Short mmCIF file of C-alpha atoms in Angstrom, two decimals:
data_model
loop_
_atom_site.label_atom_id
_atom_site.label_comp_id
_atom_site.label_asym_id
_atom_site.label_seq_id
_atom_site.Cartn_x
_atom_site.Cartn_y
_atom_site.Cartn_z
CA MET A 71 -28.99 -112.17 21.02
CA LYS A 72 -32.09 -113.03 18.68
CA LYS A 73 -33.16 -110.23 16.91
CA LYS A 74 -37.05 -109.82 17.06
CA GLN A 75 -38.35 -110.36 13.64
CA ASN A 76 -40.76 -107.30 12.18
CA VAL A 77 -42.72 -109.88 10.00
CA VAL A 78 -44.24 -112.76 11.52
CA ILE A 79 -45.71 -115.10 9.92
CA LYS A 80 -48.74 -117.20 11.53
CA GLY A 81 -50.64 -120.56 9.91
CA THR A 82 -54.44 -121.09 10.85
CA LYS A 83 -57.30 -122.77 9.65
CA GLU A 84 -58.13 -120.45 6.99
CA GLY A 85 -54.66 -119.14 5.31
CA LEU A 86 -51.79 -117.06 6.90
CA THR A 87 -51.88 -114.01 9.03
CA PHE A 88 -48.87 -111.38 9.13
CA HIS A 89 -48.10 -110.17 11.88
CA LEU A 90 -46.47 -106.67 11.12
CA CYS A 91 -45.03 -105.15 13.77
CA ASP A 92 -46.27 -101.12 14.12
CA ALA A 93 -42.00 -100.20 16.06
CA CYS A 94 -39.96 -100.91 13.16
CA SER A 95 -39.77 -97.83 10.26
CA PHE A 96 -42.67 -98.83 6.86
CA GLU A 97 -39.11 -98.91 4.40
CA GLU A 98 -38.03 -101.67 7.03
CA LEU A 99 -40.87 -103.50 7.05
CA LYS A 100 -41.21 -103.45 3.09
CA ARG A 101 -37.73 -105.12 2.77
CA GLU A 102 -37.66 -107.64 6.15
CA LEU A 103 -41.63 -108.04 4.57
CA GLU A 104 -39.95 -109.36 1.14
CA GLU A 105 -37.10 -111.01 2.80
CA ARG A 106 -39.44 -113.64 4.56
CA LEU A 107 -41.63 -113.88 1.60
CA THR A 108 -38.23 -114.91 -0.21
CA GLU A 109 -36.64 -116.79 2.14
CA ASN A 110 -39.79 -119.29 2.67
CA THR A 111 -39.78 -121.70 0.53
CA PHE A 112 -42.94 -123.48 0.85
CA LEU A 113 -44.80 -120.52 -0.13
CA HIS A 114 -43.09 -121.24 -3.72
CA ASN A 115 -45.26 -123.92 -3.93
CA ASP A 116 -48.40 -122.63 -6.46
CA SER A 117 -50.22 -124.85 -7.19
CA GLN A 118 -53.35 -123.62 -4.28
CA PRO A 119 -53.99 -120.05 -3.52
CA ILE A 120 -53.90 -119.22 0.04
CA SER A 121 -55.86 -116.35 1.32
CA VAL A 122 -53.62 -113.77 3.82
CA LYS A 123 -54.75 -111.79 5.97
CA VAL A 124 -52.38 -108.91 6.94
CA HIS A 125 -52.86 -106.76 10.67
CA SER A 126 -50.50 -103.96 11.36
CA GLY A 127 -50.92 -103.66 14.63
CA ASN A 128 -50.44 -100.39 16.43
CA ARG A 129 -49.45 -99.45 13.06
CA TYR A 130 -52.12 -96.78 10.54
CA LEU A 131 -51.61 -98.14 6.79
CA SER A 132 -52.67 -94.96 4.35
CA GLU A 133 -54.04 -96.69 0.86
CA ASP A 134 -50.81 -95.90 -0.93
CA GLN A 135 -49.16 -98.24 1.87
CA LYS A 136 -51.87 -100.88 1.88
CA ASP A 137 -51.22 -100.72 -2.67
CA GLU A 138 -47.30 -101.14 -2.00
CA ILE A 139 -48.11 -104.20 0.52
CA ARG A 140 -50.24 -105.85 -2.12
CA ASN A 141 -48.14 -105.86 -4.34
CA ILE A 142 -45.27 -107.28 -3.05
CA ILE A 143 -47.27 -109.90 -1.63
CA GLY A 144 -49.07 -109.97 -4.71
CA LYS A 145 -46.30 -111.18 -6.52
CA LYS A 146 -46.15 -114.78 -4.83
CA ARG A 147 -48.99 -115.75 -7.29
CA ASN A 148 -50.64 -118.68 -4.86
CA LEU A 149 -50.87 -115.57 -2.31
CA VAL A 150 -54.03 -113.38 -1.84
CA ILE A 151 -54.42 -110.42 0.42
CA GLU A 152 -58.43 -110.58 2.14
CA SER A 153 -57.99 -107.87 4.24
CA PHE A 154 -55.72 -105.23 6.15
CA ASP A 155 -56.53 -105.30 9.74
CA ALA A 156 -55.40 -102.70 12.98
CA ASN A 157 -56.18 -101.71 16.28
CA VAL A 158 -55.88 -98.39 14.79
CA ILE A 159 -58.63 -95.79 12.61
CA THR A 160 -57.99 -92.67 12.09
CA LYS A 161 -59.94 -89.30 13.32
CA ALA A 162 -62.18 -89.15 10.64
CA GLU A 163 -62.51 -92.36 10.60
CA ALA A 164 -63.96 -92.94 14.04
CA LYS A 165 -65.69 -89.61 13.88
CA GLU A 166 -68.01 -91.75 10.89
CA LEU A 167 -67.95 -94.86 12.54
CA ALA A 168 -69.54 -92.21 15.86
CA ALA A 169 -72.27 -91.01 13.27
CA GLN A 170 -73.38 -94.09 11.82
CA ASN A 171 -74.23 -95.30 15.50
CA GLU A 172 -76.17 -92.26 15.91
CA ILE A 173 -79.93 -91.79 16.79
CA ILE A 174 -79.71 -87.77 14.49
CA SER A 175 -83.30 -86.01 16.17
CA VAL A 176 -85.04 -83.83 13.54
CA ALA A 177 -88.46 -81.73 14.94
CA ARG A 178 -90.06 -80.18 11.51
CA ILE A 179 -91.46 -80.49 8.56
CA VAL A 180 -89.86 -82.10 5.35
CA ARG A 181 -91.75 -80.90 2.56
CA SER A 182 -92.12 -81.14 -1.37
CA GLY A 183 -88.08 -81.43 -3.12
CA GLN A 184 -86.73 -81.27 0.97
CA ILE A 185 -84.07 -83.97 1.18
CA LEU A 186 -82.97 -85.18 4.95
CA ALA A 187 -80.09 -87.35 5.20
CA VAL A 188 -78.67 -88.26 8.31
CA PRO A 189 -75.39 -91.00 8.02
CA GLY A 190 -76.72 -93.22 11.50
CA ASP A 191 -80.18 -93.17 12.43
CA LEU A 192 -83.12 -90.84 12.29
CA LEU A 193 -85.59 -90.00 14.73
CA LEU A 194 -88.45 -87.25 12.93
CA VAL A 195 -90.09 -85.23 15.48
CA GLY A 196 -92.96 -84.20 11.96
CA ASP A 197 -94.14 -84.71 8.28
CA VAL A 198 -92.32 -86.18 5.52
CA ASN A 199 -95.16 -84.91 3.08
CA PRO A 200 -95.88 -85.98 -0.61
CA GLY A 201 -92.55 -84.69 -2.71
CA GLY A 202 -90.27 -85.04 0.26
CA MET A 203 -88.04 -87.33 0.79
CA VAL A 204 -85.79 -88.60 3.97
CA MET A 205 -82.35 -90.35 4.01
CA ALA A 206 -80.52 -91.94 6.40
CA GLY A 207 -77.57 -95.18 6.40
CA GLY A 208 -79.34 -96.88 9.28
CA ASN A 209 -83.41 -96.85 10.49
CA ILE A 210 -86.20 -94.45 10.30
CA PHE A 211 -88.32 -93.37 13.02
CA ILE A 212 -91.24 -91.34 12.26
CA MET A 213 -93.15 -89.98 14.18
CA GLY A 214 -95.70 -88.29 12.36
CA ALA A 215 -97.07 -89.33 9.11
CA LEU A 216 -95.15 -90.32 6.80
CA LYS A 217 -96.55 -89.55 2.87
CA GLY A 218 -93.75 -89.02 1.01
CA ILE A 219 -90.21 -90.83 0.25
CA ALA A 220 -88.18 -93.13 3.31
CA HIS A 221 -84.92 -94.48 2.64
CA ALA A 222 -83.52 -96.93 5.19
CA GLY A 223 -80.38 -98.39 5.47
CA VAL A 224 -78.32 -96.66 2.05
CA ASN A 225 -74.58 -97.84 2.81
CA GLY A 226 -76.06 -101.32 2.74
CA ASN A 227 -77.43 -101.67 5.74
CA SER A 228 -80.50 -104.08 4.37
CA SER A 229 -81.57 -105.31 8.37
CA ALA A 230 -82.40 -101.14 8.46
CA ILE A 231 -86.14 -100.22 9.39
CA ILE A 232 -88.60 -97.66 8.87
CA SER A 233 -91.76 -96.52 11.12
CA ALA A 234 -94.18 -94.14 11.09
CA SER A 235 -97.20 -93.31 12.62
CA VAL A 236 -99.07 -92.69 9.28
CA MET A 237 -97.76 -94.99 7.02
CA LYS A 238 -98.83 -93.93 3.85
CA PRO A 239 -95.32 -93.68 1.54
CA THR A 240 -95.05 -92.91 -2.10
CA GLN A 241 -92.07 -94.78 -1.69
CA LEU A 242 -89.74 -96.72 1.48
CA ARG A 243 -86.50 -98.34 0.06
CA ILE A 244 -84.46 -99.79 1.94
CA ASN A 245 -80.53 -100.60 0.13
CA ASP A 246 -81.58 -101.23 -2.65
CA CYS A 247 -84.78 -103.10 -2.45
CA ILE A 248 -87.28 -99.98 -3.66
CA THR A 249 -91.91 -100.59 -3.39
CA ARG A 250 -93.86 -98.21 -4.09
CA ALA A 251 -97.97 -97.41 -2.86
CA PRO A 252 -100.62 -99.31 -3.92
CA ASP A 253 -102.06 -97.81 -7.06
CA GLY A 254 -105.48 -95.88 -6.29
CA GLY A 255 -103.66 -95.20 -3.04
CA PHE A 256 -104.03 -96.41 0.77
CA PRO A 257 -107.09 -97.58 1.61
CA GLU A 258 -109.19 -94.66 3.61
CA ASN A 259 -109.70 -94.01 7.06
CA GLU A 260 -108.20 -97.35 8.27
CA ARG A 261 -106.50 -97.14 11.51
CA ARG A 262 -103.87 -98.57 12.15
CA GLY A 263 -101.09 -97.83 15.02
CA MET A 264 -97.55 -96.91 14.32
CA GLU A 265 -96.28 -98.99 11.41
CA CYS A 266 -93.17 -100.60 10.86
CA ALA A 267 -91.17 -101.65 7.33
CA TYR A 268 -88.53 -103.83 6.45
CA ILE A 269 -86.85 -106.37 4.41
CA ASP A 270 -88.31 -110.06 4.88
CA GLU A 271 -86.41 -113.71 3.98
CA ASP A 272 -87.61 -113.28 -0.14
CA ASN A 273 -85.88 -109.48 0.02
CA ARG A 274 -89.09 -107.53 -0.42
CA ILE A 275 -89.67 -104.73 1.87
CA VAL A 276 -93.13 -105.54 3.90
CA ILE A 277 -95.64 -103.21 6.13
CA ASP A 278 -96.67 -104.18 9.36
CA ARG A 279 -97.45 -103.91 12.82
CA LEU A 280 -94.54 -101.89 15.15
CA GLN A 281 -94.36 -105.19 17.54
CA VAL A 282 -93.45 -107.16 15.24
CA LEU A 283 -89.60 -106.02 15.13
CA ILE A 284 -89.25 -107.22 18.62
CA GLN A 285 -88.59 -110.47 17.80
CA LEU A 286 -87.39 -109.61 13.78
CA ARG A 287 -84.93 -106.80 14.81
CA PRO A 288 -83.77 -107.99 18.68
CA ASN A 289 -80.51 -105.12 18.28
CA LEU A 290 -83.32 -102.48 17.92
CA THR A 291 -82.56 -102.55 21.18
CA ARG A 292 -79.65 -100.78 23.14
CA LEU A 293 -80.59 -100.54 26.41
CA GLU A 294 -76.81 -103.05 28.36
CA GLY A 295 -78.29 -104.89 31.30
CA GLY A 296 -82.22 -105.19 30.13
CA PHE A 297 -84.35 -103.78 32.43
CA MET B 147 -92.07 -48.04 8.49
CA GLY B 148 -94.49 -50.15 7.48
CA GLU B 149 -94.38 -54.23 6.78
CA ALA B 150 -93.71 -56.07 3.40
CA ILE B 151 -96.27 -58.97 2.58
CA VAL B 152 -95.24 -61.39 -0.74
CA VAL B 153 -98.46 -63.13 -2.14
CA THR B 154 -97.15 -65.97 -3.25
CA SER B 155 -97.73 -69.58 -4.31
CA GLY B 156 -95.63 -71.65 -6.93
CA LYS B 157 -98.37 -72.46 -9.02
CA GLY B 158 -99.36 -70.20 -11.09
CA GLY B 159 -103.71 -69.73 -11.57
CA VAL B 160 -104.39 -70.22 -8.45
CA GLY B 161 -104.92 -66.52 -7.13
CA LYS B 162 -102.64 -65.02 -6.32
CA THR B 163 -102.71 -61.32 -8.37
CA THR B 164 -106.71 -61.35 -7.60
CA THR B 165 -105.61 -62.49 -4.00
CA THR B 166 -103.21 -59.31 -3.56
CA ALA B 167 -105.26 -56.90 -5.57
CA ASN B 168 -108.33 -57.72 -2.81
CA ILE B 169 -106.27 -57.93 0.51
CA GLY B 170 -104.57 -54.29 -0.97
CA THR B 171 -107.87 -52.77 -1.54
CA ALA B 172 -109.27 -53.80 1.48
CA LEU B 173 -106.34 -52.52 3.94
CA ALA B 174 -106.69 -49.27 2.49
CA LEU B 175 -110.52 -49.29 3.04
CA LYS B 176 -109.88 -50.09 6.51
CA GLU B 177 -107.29 -46.13 5.72
CA LYS B 178 -104.25 -47.44 5.55
CA ARG B 179 -101.62 -46.05 2.93
CA VAL B 180 -100.63 -49.31 0.97
CA CYS B 181 -98.76 -50.30 -2.25
CA LEU B 182 -99.42 -52.79 -4.68
CA VAL B 183 -96.11 -54.12 -6.16
CA ASP B 184 -96.44 -56.17 -9.54
CA THR B 185 -93.22 -58.18 -9.25
CA ASP B 186 -94.27 -60.44 -12.76
CA ILE B 187 -91.81 -58.66 -15.19
CA GLY B 188 -92.85 -59.33 -17.76
CA LEU B 189 -96.15 -60.81 -17.91
CA ARG B 190 -97.94 -58.08 -15.42
CA ASN B 191 -101.44 -57.96 -14.76
CA LEU B 192 -101.88 -56.51 -11.73
CA ASP B 193 -101.99 -52.84 -13.45
CA VAL B 194 -105.33 -54.86 -15.98
CA VAL B 195 -107.14 -55.90 -12.29
CA MET B 196 -107.19 -53.04 -10.85
CA GLY B 197 -108.18 -51.29 -13.99
CA LEU B 198 -105.52 -48.63 -13.93
CA GLU B 199 -103.62 -50.07 -16.67
CA ASN B 200 -103.86 -46.75 -19.30
CA ARG B 201 -102.24 -44.63 -16.38
CA ILE B 202 -98.87 -46.40 -16.07
CA ILE B 203 -95.66 -44.09 -17.41
CA TYR B 204 -92.58 -45.92 -15.60
CA ASP B 205 -92.50 -49.04 -14.42
CA LEU B 206 -90.49 -51.16 -11.82
CA VAL B 207 -87.45 -52.02 -13.68
CA ASP B 208 -87.09 -48.52 -14.50
CA VAL B 209 -87.28 -47.61 -11.34
CA VAL B 210 -84.26 -50.38 -10.49
CA VAL B 211 -81.93 -49.01 -13.08
CA GLY B 212 -82.44 -45.83 -12.38
CA ARG B 213 -84.34 -44.08 -15.12
CA CYS B 214 -86.96 -42.68 -12.88
CA LYS B 215 -87.45 -41.53 -9.51
CA LEU B 216 -89.72 -44.30 -7.42
CA HIS B 217 -92.68 -41.77 -6.77
CA GLN B 218 -92.50 -40.85 -10.49
CA ALA B 219 -93.44 -44.92 -11.87
CA LEU B 220 -95.69 -45.45 -8.39
CA VAL B 221 -100.00 -45.37 -9.90
CA LYS B 222 -102.35 -43.54 -7.76
CA ASP B 223 -105.71 -45.76 -7.43
CA LYS B 224 -108.49 -42.46 -7.29
CA ARG B 225 -111.15 -44.14 -6.22
CA PHE B 226 -108.66 -44.61 -1.94
CA ASP B 227 -107.89 -40.84 -2.27
CA ASN B 228 -103.85 -40.99 -1.35
CA LYS B 229 -104.55 -44.84 0.21
CA LEU B 230 -103.31 -47.63 -2.46
CA TYR B 231 -100.65 -46.67 -4.65
CA LEU B 232 -99.35 -50.06 -7.33
CA LEU B 233 -95.75 -49.85 -8.84
CA PRO B 234 -96.15 -51.80 -11.51
CA ALA B 235 -94.10 -54.40 -12.95
CA ALA B 236 -92.35 -54.23 -16.61
CA GLN B 237 -93.68 -55.77 -19.36
CA ALA B 238 -90.25 -55.09 -21.75
CA SER B 239 -88.35 -56.82 -19.74
CA ASP B 240 -87.86 -60.32 -18.37
CA LYS B 241 -87.07 -60.88 -15.01
CA THR B 242 -82.90 -61.61 -15.12
CA ALA B 243 -83.91 -57.54 -15.55
CA VAL B 244 -83.66 -57.42 -11.63
CA THR B 245 -81.84 -58.41 -8.75
CA PRO B 246 -83.30 -60.24 -5.17
CA GLU B 247 -80.39 -56.72 -3.73
CA GLN B 248 -82.33 -54.04 -5.85
CA MET B 249 -85.67 -55.82 -5.26
CA LYS B 250 -84.69 -55.96 -1.30
CA THR B 251 -83.23 -52.12 -1.48
CA LEU B 252 -86.47 -50.64 -3.05
CA ILE B 253 -88.97 -53.00 -1.04
CA ASP B 254 -86.85 -51.30 2.10
CA GLU B 255 -87.34 -47.36 1.09
CA LEU B 256 -91.28 -48.25 -0.18
CA LYS B 257 -91.57 -49.07 3.14
CA GLN B 258 -90.39 -46.00 5.10
CA ASP B 259 -93.57 -44.19 3.44
CA PHE B 260 -96.77 -47.02 3.34
CA ASP B 261 -97.96 -48.89 6.03
CA TYR B 262 -98.13 -51.87 3.87
CA VAL B 263 -96.57 -53.06 0.56
CA ILE B 264 -98.00 -56.11 -1.09
CA ILE B 265 -95.77 -58.39 -3.59
CA ASP B 266 -97.50 -60.28 -6.00
CA CYS B 267 -95.12 -62.88 -7.18
CA PRO B 268 -94.34 -64.21 -10.40
CA ALA B 269 -95.80 -68.66 -10.45
CA GLY B 270 -92.66 -70.89 -9.83
CA ILE B 271 -89.24 -70.76 -8.34
CA GLU B 272 -87.39 -68.98 -10.03
CA GLN B 273 -85.54 -66.11 -9.81
CA GLY B 274 -88.98 -64.01 -10.05
CA PHE B 275 -89.83 -65.79 -7.32
CA LYS B 276 -86.95 -65.00 -5.58
CA ASN B 277 -86.90 -61.51 -5.99
CA ALA B 278 -90.34 -60.91 -4.67
CA ILE B 279 -89.60 -62.20 -1.81
CA ALA B 280 -86.20 -60.26 -1.67
CA GLY B 281 -87.79 -57.51 0.46
CA ALA B 282 -90.71 -59.53 2.37
CA ASP B 283 -90.77 -59.41 5.84
CA ARG B 284 -94.25 -62.00 6.09
CA ALA B 285 -95.51 -64.29 3.69
CA LEU B 286 -99.25 -65.44 2.56
CA VAL B 287 -99.56 -68.53 0.50
CA VAL B 288 -102.38 -69.05 -1.66
CA THR B 289 -103.46 -72.56 -2.66
CA THR B 290 -106.24 -73.93 -4.25
CA PRO B 291 -108.73 -77.04 -2.82
CA GLU B 292 -106.43 -79.37 -5.35
CA VAL B 293 -103.68 -81.12 -4.69
CA SER B 294 -101.30 -79.84 -7.07
CA ALA B 295 -101.67 -76.34 -5.94
CA VAL B 296 -101.28 -77.82 -2.87
CA ARG B 297 -97.64 -79.68 -3.85
CA ASP B 298 -96.51 -76.60 -4.91
CA ALA B 299 -97.92 -75.10 -2.01
CA ASP B 300 -95.84 -77.29 -0.02
CA ARG B 301 -92.80 -76.88 -1.74
CA ILE B 302 -93.24 -73.01 -1.20
CA ILE B 303 -93.62 -73.35 2.50
CA GLY B 304 -90.29 -75.17 2.79
CA ILE B 305 -88.23 -72.42 1.36
CA LEU B 306 -90.26 -69.50 3.08
CA GLU B 307 -89.59 -71.57 6.12
CA LYS B 308 -85.66 -71.17 5.70
CA GLU B 309 -86.27 -67.80 4.96
CA GLU B 310 -84.96 -66.90 8.15
CA ARG B 311 -86.34 -62.48 7.69
CA ILE B 312 -89.38 -64.23 7.15
CA ALA B 313 -92.15 -64.59 9.06
CA PRO B 314 -94.44 -68.08 8.99
CA PRO B 315 -96.15 -68.21 6.32
CA ARG B 316 -99.79 -68.41 6.54
CA LEU B 317 -102.02 -69.73 3.84
CA ILE B 318 -105.20 -68.85 2.11
CA ILE B 319 -107.49 -71.70 0.70
CA ASN B 320 -108.74 -70.20 -2.52
CA ARG B 321 -111.70 -70.86 -5.36
CA LEU B 322 -113.60 -72.85 -2.91
CA ARG B 323 -116.34 -75.35 -3.59
CA ASN B 324 -118.58 -76.44 -1.37
CA HIS B 325 -120.56 -78.59 -2.75
CA LEU B 326 -117.89 -80.43 -3.59
CA MET B 327 -115.63 -80.54 -1.01
CA LYS B 328 -118.76 -81.81 0.80
CA THR B 329 -118.64 -84.77 -1.35
CA GLY B 330 -115.53 -85.47 -0.37
CA ASP B 331 -114.37 -85.15 -4.33
CA MET B 332 -112.29 -81.69 -2.90
CA LEU B 333 -109.59 -81.67 -0.09
CA ASP B 334 -111.05 -80.37 2.47
CA ILE B 335 -109.69 -77.70 4.80
CA ASP B 336 -108.83 -80.17 7.52
CA GLU B 337 -106.74 -82.19 5.38
CA ILE B 338 -105.21 -78.30 3.37
CA THR B 339 -104.33 -77.49 7.20
CA THR B 340 -103.42 -80.48 8.44
CA HIS B 341 -101.53 -81.90 5.70
CA LEU B 342 -99.82 -78.20 5.12
CA SER B 343 -99.29 -77.23 8.91
CA ILE B 344 -99.21 -73.68 8.98
CA ASP B 345 -101.60 -71.23 10.28
CA LEU B 346 -104.75 -70.54 8.29
CA ILE B 347 -105.29 -67.21 7.24
CA GLY B 348 -108.84 -67.06 5.47
CA VAL B 349 -110.52 -69.28 3.35
CA VAL B 350 -112.25 -67.75 0.31
CA VAL B 351 -114.88 -69.16 -1.61
CA ASP B 352 -115.46 -69.86 -5.31
CA ASP B 353 -117.57 -67.28 -6.97
CA ASP B 354 -119.17 -65.66 -9.55
CA GLU B 355 -118.56 -62.29 -8.36
CA VAL B 356 -114.24 -61.99 -9.04
CA ILE B 357 -113.89 -63.43 -12.47
CA LYS B 358 -117.08 -60.41 -13.32
CA SER B 359 -115.65 -57.95 -11.57
CA THR B 360 -111.89 -58.50 -12.81
CA THR B 361 -113.36 -58.20 -16.55
CA HIS B 362 -114.01 -54.16 -14.98
CA GLY B 363 -111.27 -53.99 -13.46
CA GLU B 364 -112.45 -53.17 -10.33
CA PRO B 365 -111.25 -55.24 -7.46
CA ILE B 366 -114.01 -57.81 -5.00
CA VAL B 367 -113.59 -56.50 -2.52
CA LEU B 368 -115.73 -53.16 -3.05
CA ASN B 369 -118.47 -55.21 -3.62
CA PRO B 370 -120.26 -55.62 0.17
CA ASN B 371 -122.68 -58.27 -1.56
CA SER B 372 -120.21 -61.02 -2.84
CA LYS B 373 -118.53 -63.75 0.23
CA ALA B 374 -115.26 -63.57 -1.22
CA ALA B 375 -115.96 -59.94 -0.95
CA ILE B 376 -116.55 -60.78 2.99
CA ALA B 377 -113.58 -62.99 2.91
CA TYR B 378 -111.06 -61.17 1.32
CA ARG B 379 -112.20 -58.25 3.62
CA ASN B 380 -111.23 -60.25 7.07
CA ILE B 381 -108.19 -61.39 6.12
CA ALA B 382 -107.25 -58.00 5.94
CA ARG B 383 -108.25 -57.73 9.07
CA ARG B 384 -106.70 -60.60 10.31
CA ILE B 385 -103.23 -58.76 8.45
CA LEU B 386 -104.18 -55.92 10.78
CA GLY B 387 -104.35 -58.71 13.78
CA GLU B 388 -107.50 -58.63 14.67
CA SER B 389 -108.98 -62.17 15.69
CA VAL B 390 -112.15 -62.42 13.27
CA PRO B 391 -114.08 -65.86 13.43
CA LEU B 392 -114.02 -67.27 9.46
CA GLN B 393 -117.34 -67.23 8.02
CA PRO B 394 -119.51 -69.89 7.43
CA LEU B 395 -118.93 -71.44 3.65
CA GLU B 396 -122.59 -72.23 3.86
CA ASP B 397 -125.42 -70.62 7.22
CA GLU B 398 -126.93 -74.26 7.16
CA GLN B 399 -123.63 -76.16 7.66
CA LYS B 400 -123.52 -75.55 11.33
CA GLY B 401 -121.40 -79.19 10.94
CA VAL B 402 -118.53 -77.82 8.65
CA PHE B 403 -118.48 -73.67 10.33
CA SER B 404 -117.96 -74.93 13.87
CA LYS B 405 -115.69 -77.23 12.84
CA LEU B 406 -113.57 -74.09 11.15
CA LYS B 407 -114.58 -72.28 13.87
CA LYS B 408 -112.50 -75.17 16.33
CA LEU B 409 -109.57 -75.48 13.47
CA PHE B 410 -109.72 -71.41 13.53
CA ALA B 411 -110.01 -71.18 17.73
CA GLY B 412 -107.34 -73.28 17.86
CA LYS B 413 -104.65 -71.26 16.21
#
């Protein structure tokens, strides 16, 4: 009877995918991985690099274990690990992921010297005064006046947006883009309604009517199925 | 059991000490037993404004370290027949001579004896400020209609709001200059109150009489003809829970007056 293989190597258009069995022990897995790499002669040809994806099924690989696998596969000079994938994540990672997708609502005034930071989207019922700062991993929605600093998409999300009923910020930051208030302040008594800021195609922050987001950022809608 | 009110501002020179002296005096005129506490250790001046400098024997630090009893350090203001006392700050030490815990014990002790303990806070947000707010139940934030003072007031309000013991702070706008506000060259009352979004408890106009009375060591509230005096007396009445409309800044200015009235009624 043929023994079930713990390491299955499949070739795809993009390169190779290593499917690692999640039922055997990690030691067994390492041993078999090494065996498979030495016996497969087609892998000895080190003319051109082949990208490798590692899929560990229902096995959670710690960073140390990933390093070990990286070392084993790295012995073949033409194999380059592109990514690790698995069906499982830790609870901490799951919580972080959930937090990043959450809209957190806060009712208060962010005053000078105060910093309000959330991992996901921020819905602020109140103002941000000059000298105050709000930060969010996702979008920022301010129901009151934004007169301080708002930083959306802090973890590298450049499609994040900032919106406020009164948009008079000292500075706007989205991902790593920064823009500041015009010298001499904002024009007085110009009633413009709710506005939003986003990064346009030229990688600059622009301020526009809130309604343009419907076209520009359709994924702001999270309602499934429509209405 | 009395109440401790801290007068603070963040920025220096906006009139904390003058406000403390005048509100304390106004409350004493209302037959309340009042103790003024100067927490600006190292830079004391409430005693000078009150004209009591020459009677100081012991000070706040002496009480805290146990060199004297509390009642020995209290300076009685003879003008007010047992109603008004001052606990002066030490001049030879600095802010670190006292801890917030010691300060709280001291203020709690004073609250047993007095109806109101008014605490004059030093400028800044460091140790001196922490000491000053440690024993307070209420806070009055003083600002002038200048962007720098309003910015610092905002910071102070943020810190005060985090202190759960202290009731939501109330705002005093000091040194208002009506002609500049009218021309729009100075922040107006509306702008300041919407920006800081806390209750306004009083507006004091800029008045030369205040400087004159300070020079003579006599609080301006004792002069009932001055606009600033009326404003301070009104603030004292509002502290006592009376509902007093804001004074007109200028009699012919109907527009501003009604605006103010509306603003105050809205609170």
